[in-house]
Amino acid sequence: MKSISNYSLLKHNTFNIDARCRRFLEYETADEAMQIAVSLTDEDRPLLIIGGGSNLLLTRDYPSTVVRSAVKGMHPIEEKSSDDTVLLRCGSGEKWDDVVEYCVSNGFFGAENLSLIPGDVGASAVQNIGAYGVEIKDIVDSIEAVDLQTCKSVVIAASECNYGYRESRFKNDWRGRFLITHVTYRLSRQFLPKVDYGQIRAELDADGIAEPTARQLRDVIIRIRKDKLPDTAVEGNAGSFFVNPVVSADKFRQLQEQWSDIPYYIISPESVKIPAGWLIEQCGWKGKTVGRAGVHARQALVLVNRGGATGNEILSLCNMICADVERKFGITIKPEVNIV
């Protein structure tokens, strides 16, 4: 277990911001997570629990303690009632995309549309990450964690997490309560590709692929994401900075009367999801720079550190964008990232 005072979080956030914390703790096993739970004092609170830092914007030095999982390992643990389903237990400190690669390589299907999403396994269950028509809630079976309120190990069923669009109880009433040690995913041995979302079908057609393998689907999604998203080593970023807003069907009809080409995804008869990137682009922000913070030239959903930006500079840019979208469309867009 690591315990370091006055620790730089530079390598733990993909915005490449050099903020520090009073104390940094990292656990490699469930036993070490329990040791942390029983040793925390008032000086350690409020506790900040992080993953790979790909969904984190640091606007200041953190005055108390930061905790991170380094629990590793990926193991199939059980086949359920039929040969078609397999459970894969993963350490919360594993990189999520390594899990997707493992699944595709071993014939465990259901995660391939989530290829190249940054971050760790533990964060996947917290954020309900999603892309191209698939969300983590579709494949999570259970979460193992240490409850900081009781200092006991618990197993949490996916059904208890209240998963919604980029939402879970871990982000709301359970915020800061659990040190996640493992996540078990429920996967299929039958490959049922989902290709009718975003650019997937067009890219497959361009490659002359009518019925892709899981490997081909993963490769196409990786290519699409790399084309849209900047390299964090070149321009610090947290991927999609904003949540795509969901509006009422009545509100959408009003918008469609004024902007006939507005893209959308029907969620239900009562609600419609609109791409935040499109809204931001219509406000003229795509590719713009304000000081040392900017909007990515190829994807308006992504805010970037042009070099040396502070968290507050990026937050200020976020607030300007939100205000413009509200003014132009009457829609409130919100950050997806955790702002500290």
GROMACS .gro file of C-alpha atoms in nm:
model
  340
    1MET     CA    1   0.000   0.000   0.000
    2LYS     CA    2   0.127   0.347  -0.088
    3SER     CA    3   0.093   0.640   0.151
    4ILE     CA    4   0.259   0.962   0.032
    5SER     CA    5   0.230   1.316   0.170
    6ASN     CA    6   0.219   1.634  -0.040
    7TYR     CA    7   0.175   1.430  -0.356
    8SER     CA    8   0.152   1.560  -0.715
    9LEU     CA    9  -0.153   1.436  -0.905
   10LEU     CA   10  -0.005   1.528  -1.244
   11LYS     CA   11   0.015   1.167  -1.364
   12HIS     CA   12  -0.331   1.091  -1.227
   13ASN     CA   13  -0.534   1.328  -1.447
   14THR     CA   14  -0.545   1.332  -1.825
   15PHE     CA   15  -0.590   1.711  -1.836
   16ASN     CA   16  -0.222   1.720  -1.730
   17ILE     CA   17  -0.278   1.963  -1.444
   18ASP     CA   18  -0.015   1.964  -1.169
   19ALA     CA   19  -0.229   1.992  -0.858
   20ARG     CA   20  -0.120   1.835  -0.530
   21CYS     CA   21  -0.297   1.662  -0.242
   22ARG     CA   22  -0.217   1.653   0.129
   23ARG     CA   23  -0.200   1.272   0.127
   24PHE     CA   24  -0.221   1.003  -0.142
   25LEU     CA   25  -0.319   0.642  -0.070
   26GLU     CA   26  -0.316   0.353  -0.317
   27TYR     CA   27  -0.435  -0.002  -0.244
   28GLU     CA   28  -0.345  -0.318  -0.437
   29THR     CA   29  -0.572  -0.569  -0.261
   30ALA     CA   30  -0.907  -0.584  -0.084
   31ASP     CA   31  -0.719  -0.625   0.246
   32GLU     CA   32  -0.529  -0.301   0.183
   33ALA     CA   33  -0.856  -0.125   0.102
   34MET     CA   34  -0.986  -0.245   0.438
   35GLN     CA   35  -0.670  -0.116   0.609
   36ILE     CA   36  -0.734   0.225   0.458
   37ALA     CA   37  -1.098   0.219   0.569
   38VAL     CA   38  -1.016   0.151   0.934
   39SER     CA   39  -0.728   0.402   0.945
   40LEU     CA   40  -0.899   0.712   0.802
   41THR     CA   41  -0.925   1.014   1.031
   42ASP     CA   42  -1.101   1.350   1.009
   43GLU     CA   43  -0.788   1.493   0.844
   44ASP     CA   44  -0.842   1.259   0.550
   45ARG     CA   45  -1.189   1.397   0.476
   46PRO     CA   46  -1.346   1.488   0.250
   47LEU     CA   47  -1.195   1.187   0.077
   48LEU     CA   48  -1.144   1.203  -0.299
   49ILE     CA   49  -1.159   0.862  -0.469
   50ILE     CA   50  -1.013   0.860  -0.820
   51GLY     CA   51  -0.950   0.611  -1.098
   52GLY     CA   52  -0.728   0.678  -1.397
   53GLY     CA   53  -0.811   1.049  -1.387
   54SER     CA   54  -0.967   1.052  -1.734
   55ASN     CA   55  -1.288   1.205  -1.600
   56LEU     CA   56  -1.135   1.453  -1.357
   57LEU     CA   57  -1.076   1.829  -1.364
   58LEU     CA   58  -0.859   1.959  -1.079
   59THR     CA   59  -0.913   2.330  -1.012
   60ARG     CA   60  -0.697   2.349  -0.697
   61ASP     CA   61  -0.464   2.160  -0.469
   62TYR     CA   62  -0.669   1.904  -0.279
   63PRO     CA   63  -0.650   1.980   0.095
   64SER     CA   64  -0.709   1.629   0.227
   65THR     CA   65  -0.663   1.270   0.105
   66VAL     CA   66  -0.688   1.112  -0.241
   67VAL     CA   67  -0.735   0.733  -0.274
   68ARG     CA   68  -0.678   0.523  -0.583
   69SER     CA   69  -0.712   0.153  -0.660
   70ALA     CA   70  -0.423  -0.047  -0.806
   71VAL     CA   71  -0.604  -0.383  -0.778
   72LYS     CA   72  -0.516  -0.595  -1.083
   73GLY     CA   73  -0.632  -0.921  -1.237
   74MET     CA   74  -0.892  -1.051  -1.485
   75HIS     CA   75  -1.043  -1.394  -1.425
   76PRO     CA   76  -1.347  -1.580  -1.562
   77ILE     CA   77  -1.511  -1.706  -1.243
   78GLU     CA   78  -1.832  -1.880  -1.341
   79GLU     CA   79  -2.050  -1.985  -1.628
   80LYS     CA   80  -2.415  -1.933  -1.558
   81SER     CA   81  -2.710  -2.154  -1.651
   82SER     CA   82  -2.608  -2.184  -2.015
   83ASP     CA   83  -2.282  -2.201  -2.206
   84ASP     CA   84  -2.366  -1.864  -2.364
   85THR     CA   85  -2.290  -1.654  -2.055
   86VAL     CA   86  -1.963  -1.599  -1.872
   87LEU     CA   87  -1.872  -1.385  -1.572
   88LEU     CA   88  -1.541  -1.198  -1.577
   89ARG     CA   89  -1.408  -1.064  -1.244
   90CYS     CA   90  -1.169  -0.772  -1.285
   91GLY     CA   91  -0.956  -0.572  -1.043
   92SER     CA   92  -1.079  -0.216  -1.010
   93GLY     CA   93  -0.734  -0.080  -1.101
   94GLU     CA   94  -0.719  -0.252  -1.439
   95LYS     CA   95  -0.741  -0.024  -1.743
   96TRP     CA   96  -1.086  -0.057  -1.894
   97ASP     CA   97  -0.962  -0.093  -2.252
   98ASP     CA   98  -0.734  -0.377  -2.147
   99VAL     CA   99  -1.050  -0.555  -2.029
  100VAL     CA  100  -1.216  -0.501  -2.367
  101GLU     CA  101  -0.909  -0.640  -2.543
  102TYR     CA  102  -0.908  -0.942  -2.311
  103CYS     CA  103  -1.274  -1.004  -2.383
  104VAL     CA  104  -1.239  -0.983  -2.759
  105SER     CA  105  -0.929  -1.206  -2.755
  106ASN     CA  106  -1.102  -1.471  -2.545
  107GLY     CA  107  -1.442  -1.476  -2.712
  108PHE     CA  108  -1.634  -1.291  -2.439
  109PHE     CA  109  -1.870  -1.050  -2.611
  110GLY     CA  110  -2.072  -0.744  -2.518
  111ALA     CA  111  -1.800  -0.490  -2.437
  112GLU     CA  112  -1.654  -0.431  -2.784
  113ASN     CA  113  -1.854  -0.109  -2.850
  114LEU     CA  114  -1.688   0.040  -2.541
  115SER     CA  115  -1.342   0.008  -2.692
  116LEU     CA  116  -1.080   0.276  -2.620
  117ILE     CA  117  -1.283   0.451  -2.350
  118PRO     CA  118  -1.015   0.574  -2.108
  119GLY     CA  119  -1.015   0.506  -1.736
  120ASP     CA  120  -1.011   0.217  -1.494
  121VAL     CA  121  -1.249  -0.069  -1.421
  122GLY     CA  122  -1.371   0.082  -1.094
  123ALA     CA  123  -1.461   0.407  -1.263
  124SER     CA  124  -1.653   0.223  -1.535
  125ALA     CA  125  -1.903   0.108  -1.274
  126VAL     CA  126  -1.922   0.451  -1.111
  127GLN     CA  127  -1.974   0.653  -1.429
  128ASN     CA  128  -2.183   0.402  -1.625
  129ILE     CA  129  -1.956   0.466  -1.922
  130GLY     CA  130  -2.116   0.426  -2.260
  131ALA     CA  131  -2.061   0.460  -2.634
  132TYR     CA  132  -2.216   0.350  -2.962
  133GLY     CA  133  -2.538   0.215  -2.816
  134VAL     CA  134  -2.386   0.023  -2.522
  135GLU     CA  135  -2.350   0.119  -2.155
  136ILE     CA  136  -2.167  -0.053  -1.872
  137LYS     CA  137  -2.500  -0.118  -1.700
  138ASP     CA  138  -2.572  -0.361  -1.985
  139ILE     CA  139  -2.288  -0.589  -1.876
  140VAL     CA  140  -2.216  -0.522  -1.506
  141ASP     CA  141  -2.315  -0.812  -1.281
  142SER     CA  142  -2.182  -0.702  -0.941
  143ILE     CA  143  -1.933  -0.478  -0.762
  144GLU     CA  144  -1.710  -0.575  -0.467
  145ALA     CA  145  -1.613  -0.293  -0.235
  146VAL     CA  146  -1.520  -0.184   0.115
  147ASP     CA  147  -1.791   0.029   0.276
  148LEU     CA  148  -1.622   0.324   0.446
  149GLN     CA  149  -1.925   0.378   0.670
  150THR     CA  150  -1.915   0.030   0.821
  151CYS     CA  151  -1.557  -0.082   0.737
  152LYS     CA  152  -1.704  -0.404   0.596
  153SER     CA  153  -1.663  -0.579   0.262
  154VAL     CA  154  -1.978  -0.580   0.053
  155VAL     CA  155  -2.100  -0.717  -0.278
  156ILE     CA  156  -2.334  -0.482  -0.461
  157ALA     CA  157  -2.564  -0.612  -0.735
  158ALA     CA  158  -2.591  -0.401  -1.048
  159SER     CA  159  -2.964  -0.371  -0.982
  160GLU     CA  160  -2.888  -0.174  -0.663
  161CYS     CA  161  -2.684   0.094  -0.842
  162ASN     CA  162  -2.973   0.289  -1.002
  163TYR     CA  163  -2.788   0.314  -1.331
  164GLY     CA  164  -2.900   0.584  -1.571
  165TYR     CA  165  -2.742   0.783  -1.851
  166ARG     CA  166  -2.390   0.858  -1.712
  167GLU     CA  167  -2.540   0.817  -1.365
  168SER     CA  168  -2.526   0.579  -1.070
  169ARG     CA  169  -2.567   0.587  -0.694
  170PHE     CA  170  -2.188   0.601  -0.669
  171LYS     CA  171  -2.209   0.955  -0.810
  172ASN     CA  172  -2.498   1.058  -0.587
  173ASP     CA  173  -2.604   0.924  -0.247
  174TRP     CA  174  -2.311   0.677  -0.239
  175ARG     CA  175  -2.053   0.940  -0.337
  176GLY     CA  176  -1.725   0.880  -0.150
  177ARG     CA  177  -1.867   0.585   0.043
  178PHE     CA  178  -1.706   0.281  -0.122
  179LEU     CA  179  -1.356   0.170  -0.215
  180ILE     CA  180  -1.426  -0.055  -0.512
  181THR     CA  181  -1.194  -0.355  -0.536
  182HIS     CA  182  -1.345  -0.566  -0.816
  183VAL     CA  183  -1.614  -0.545  -1.082
  184THR     CA  184  -1.768  -0.856  -1.234
  185TYR     CA  185  -1.904  -0.826  -1.587
  186ARG     CA  186  -2.166  -1.052  -1.742
  187LEU     CA  187  -2.066  -1.132  -2.101
  188SER     CA  188  -2.186  -1.359  -2.379
  189ARG     CA  189  -2.012  -1.628  -2.581
  190GLN     CA  190  -2.239  -1.537  -2.873
  191PHE     CA  191  -2.133  -1.234  -3.074
  192LEU     CA  192  -2.429  -1.010  -3.156
  193PRO     CA  193  -2.277  -0.697  -3.313
  194LYS     CA  194  -2.434  -0.356  -3.261
  195VAL     CA  195  -2.334  -0.153  -3.562
  196ASP     CA  196  -2.619   0.089  -3.631
  197TYR     CA  197  -2.500   0.373  -3.409
  198GLY     CA  198  -2.286   0.670  -3.502
  199GLN     CA  199  -2.036   0.611  -3.783
  200ILE     CA  200  -1.988   0.238  -3.730
  201ARG     CA  201  -2.195   0.113  -4.024
  202ALA     CA  202  -2.045   0.368  -4.264
  203GLU     CA  203  -1.690   0.277  -4.162
  204LEU     CA  204  -1.759  -0.095  -4.200
  205ASP     CA  205  -1.913  -0.036  -4.543
  206ALA     CA  206  -1.608   0.165  -4.645
  207ASP     CA  207  -1.393  -0.133  -4.545
  208GLY     CA  208  -1.618  -0.371  -4.739
  209ILE     CA  209  -1.726  -0.553  -4.421
  210ALA     CA  210  -2.090  -0.663  -4.414
  211GLU     CA  211  -2.074  -0.894  -4.112
  212PRO     CA  212  -1.787  -0.791  -3.883
  213THR     CA  213  -1.609  -1.008  -3.633
  214ALA     CA  214  -1.570  -0.869  -3.281
  215ARG     CA  215  -1.208  -0.785  -3.366
  216GLN     CA  216  -1.310  -0.594  -3.676
  217LEU     CA  217  -1.578  -0.405  -3.485
  218ARG     CA  218  -1.331  -0.315  -3.210
  219ASP     CA  219  -1.075  -0.197  -3.466
  220VAL     CA  220  -1.331   0.025  -3.640
  221ILE     CA  221  -1.446   0.182  -3.312
  222ILE     CA  222  -1.086   0.247  -3.210
  223ARG     CA  223  -1.024   0.415  -3.544
  224ILE     CA  224  -1.332   0.634  -3.508
  225ARG     CA  225  -1.240   0.738  -3.155
  226LYS     CA  226  -0.879   0.814  -3.243
  227ASP     CA  227  -0.995   1.031  -3.531
  228LYS     CA  228  -1.226   1.230  -3.303
  229LEU     CA  229  -1.027   1.256  -2.981
  230PRO     CA  230  -0.689   1.421  -2.920
  231ASP     CA  231  -0.394   1.236  -2.770
  232THR     CA  232  -0.375   1.332  -2.401
  233ALA     CA  233   0.005   1.334  -2.426
  234VAL     CA  234  -0.020   1.617  -2.681
  235GLU     CA  235  -0.327   1.806  -2.557
  236GLY     CA  236  -0.456   1.727  -2.210
  237ASN     CA  237  -0.825   1.639  -2.213
  238ALA     CA  238  -1.087   1.421  -2.046
  239GLY     CA  239  -1.259   1.296  -2.359
  240SER     CA  240  -1.623   1.398  -2.373
  241PHE     CA  241  -1.648   1.689  -2.131
  242PHE     CA  242  -2.025   1.732  -2.146
  243VAL     CA  243  -2.323   1.500  -2.104
  244ASN     CA  244  -2.554   1.485  -2.404
  245PRO     CA  245  -2.875   1.656  -2.286
  246VAL     CA  246  -3.210   1.479  -2.286
  247VAL     CA  247  -3.511   1.700  -2.361
  248SER     CA  248  -3.884   1.643  -2.371
  249ALA     CA  249  -4.049   1.543  -2.697
  250ASP     CA  250  -4.233   1.878  -2.701
  251LYS     CA  251  -3.908   2.071  -2.657
  252PHE     CA  252  -3.746   1.869  -2.934
  253ARG     CA  253  -4.032   1.944  -3.176
  254GLN     CA  254  -3.986   2.316  -3.108
  255LEU     CA  255  -3.614   2.287  -3.177
  256GLN     CA  256  -3.670   2.086  -3.494
  257GLU     CA  257  -3.899   2.357  -3.632
  258GLN     CA  258  -3.609   2.603  -3.615
  259TRP     CA  259  -3.318   2.365  -3.687
  260SER     CA  260  -3.445   2.096  -3.924
  261ASP     CA  261  -3.107   1.923  -3.940
  262ILE     CA  262  -3.068   1.881  -3.563
  263PRO     CA  263  -2.934   1.530  -3.487
  264TYR     CA  264  -3.113   1.327  -3.222
  265TYR     CA  265  -3.167   0.987  -3.062
  266ILE     CA  266  -3.512   0.887  -2.939
  267ILE     CA  267  -3.488   0.763  -2.579
  268SER     CA  268  -3.861   0.709  -2.524
  269PRO     CA  269  -4.189   0.853  -2.654
  270GLU     CA  270  -4.142   1.135  -2.402
  271SER     CA  271  -3.770   1.211  -2.429
  272VAL     CA  272  -3.505   1.276  -2.693
  273LYS     CA  273  -3.125   1.292  -2.657
  274ILE     CA  274  -2.942   1.563  -2.850
  275PRO     CA  275  -2.564   1.555  -2.909
  276ALA     CA  276  -2.404   1.825  -2.696
  277GLY     CA  277  -2.121   1.849  -2.947
  278TRP     CA  278  -2.365   1.962  -3.218
  279LEU     CA  279  -2.515   2.228  -2.991
  280ILE     CA  280  -2.169   2.358  -2.900
  281GLU     CA  281  -2.060   2.363  -3.263
  282GLN     CA  282  -2.370   2.565  -3.362
  283CYS     CA  283  -2.263   2.824  -3.105
  284GLY     CA  284  -1.934   2.866  -3.289
  285TRP     CA  285  -1.705   2.709  -3.030
  286LYS     CA  286  -1.553   2.423  -3.229
  287GLY     CA  287  -1.176   2.474  -3.255
  288LYS     CA  288  -1.180   2.797  -3.051
  289THR     CA  289  -0.918   2.885  -2.791
  290VAL     CA  290  -0.953   3.111  -2.490
  291GLY     CA  291  -0.619   3.170  -2.323
  292ARG     CA  292  -0.459   2.828  -2.270
  293ALA     CA  293  -0.785   2.630  -2.288
  294GLY     CA  294  -0.972   2.536  -2.601
  295VAL     CA  295  -1.231   2.327  -2.782
  296HIS     CA  296  -1.103   2.041  -2.995
  297ALA     CA  297  -1.105   2.114  -3.368
  298ARG     CA  298  -1.258   1.779  -3.466
  299GLN     CA  299  -1.501   1.720  -3.176
  300ALA     CA  300  -1.670   2.012  -3.000
  301LEU     CA  301  -1.761   1.788  -2.706
  302VAL     CA  302  -1.395   1.781  -2.602
  303LEU     CA  303  -1.221   2.059  -2.408
  304VAL     CA  304  -0.842   2.061  -2.424
  305ASN     CA  305  -0.544   2.199  -2.237
  306ARG     CA  306  -0.348   2.382  -2.506
  307GLY     CA  307  -0.047   2.384  -2.274
  308GLY     CA  308  -0.012   2.503  -1.918
  309ALA     CA  309  -0.382   2.571  -1.860
  310THR     CA  310  -0.513   2.564  -1.506
  311GLY     CA  311  -0.825   2.378  -1.408
  312ASN     CA  312  -0.998   2.710  -1.350
  313GLU     CA  313  -0.920   2.823  -1.706
  314ILE     CA  314  -1.085   2.508  -1.842
  315LEU     CA  315  -1.379   2.552  -1.604
  316SER     CA  316  -1.421   2.913  -1.718
  317LEU     CA  317  -1.433   2.797  -2.080
  318CYS     CA  318  -1.691   2.533  -1.982
  319ASN     CA  319  -1.910   2.797  -1.820
  320MET     CA  320  -1.894   3.023  -2.127
  321ILE     CA  321  -1.997   2.736  -2.353
  322CYS     CA  322  -2.285   2.633  -2.126
  323ALA     CA  323  -2.413   2.991  -2.117
  324ASP     CA  324  -2.406   3.018  -2.499
  325VAL     CA  325  -2.593   2.690  -2.547
  326GLU     CA  326  -2.854   2.796  -2.291
  327ARG     CA  327  -2.896   3.132  -2.463
  328LYS     CA  328  -2.924   2.992  -2.816
  329PHE     CA  329  -3.123   2.674  -2.761
  330GLY     CA  330  -3.278   2.704  -2.415
  331ILE     CA  331  -3.101   2.380  -2.319
  332THR     CA  332  -2.886   2.330  -2.012
  333ILE     CA  333  -2.577   2.119  -2.076
  334LYS     CA  334  -2.373   1.990  -1.786
  335PRO     CA  335  -2.016   1.864  -1.746
  336GLU     CA  336  -1.966   1.489  -1.738
  337VAL     CA  337  -1.628   1.525  -1.566
  338ASN     CA  338  -1.580   1.537  -1.191
  339ILE     CA  339  -1.476   1.892  -1.108
  340VAL     CA  340  -1.274   1.925  -0.787
   0.00000   0.00000   0.00000
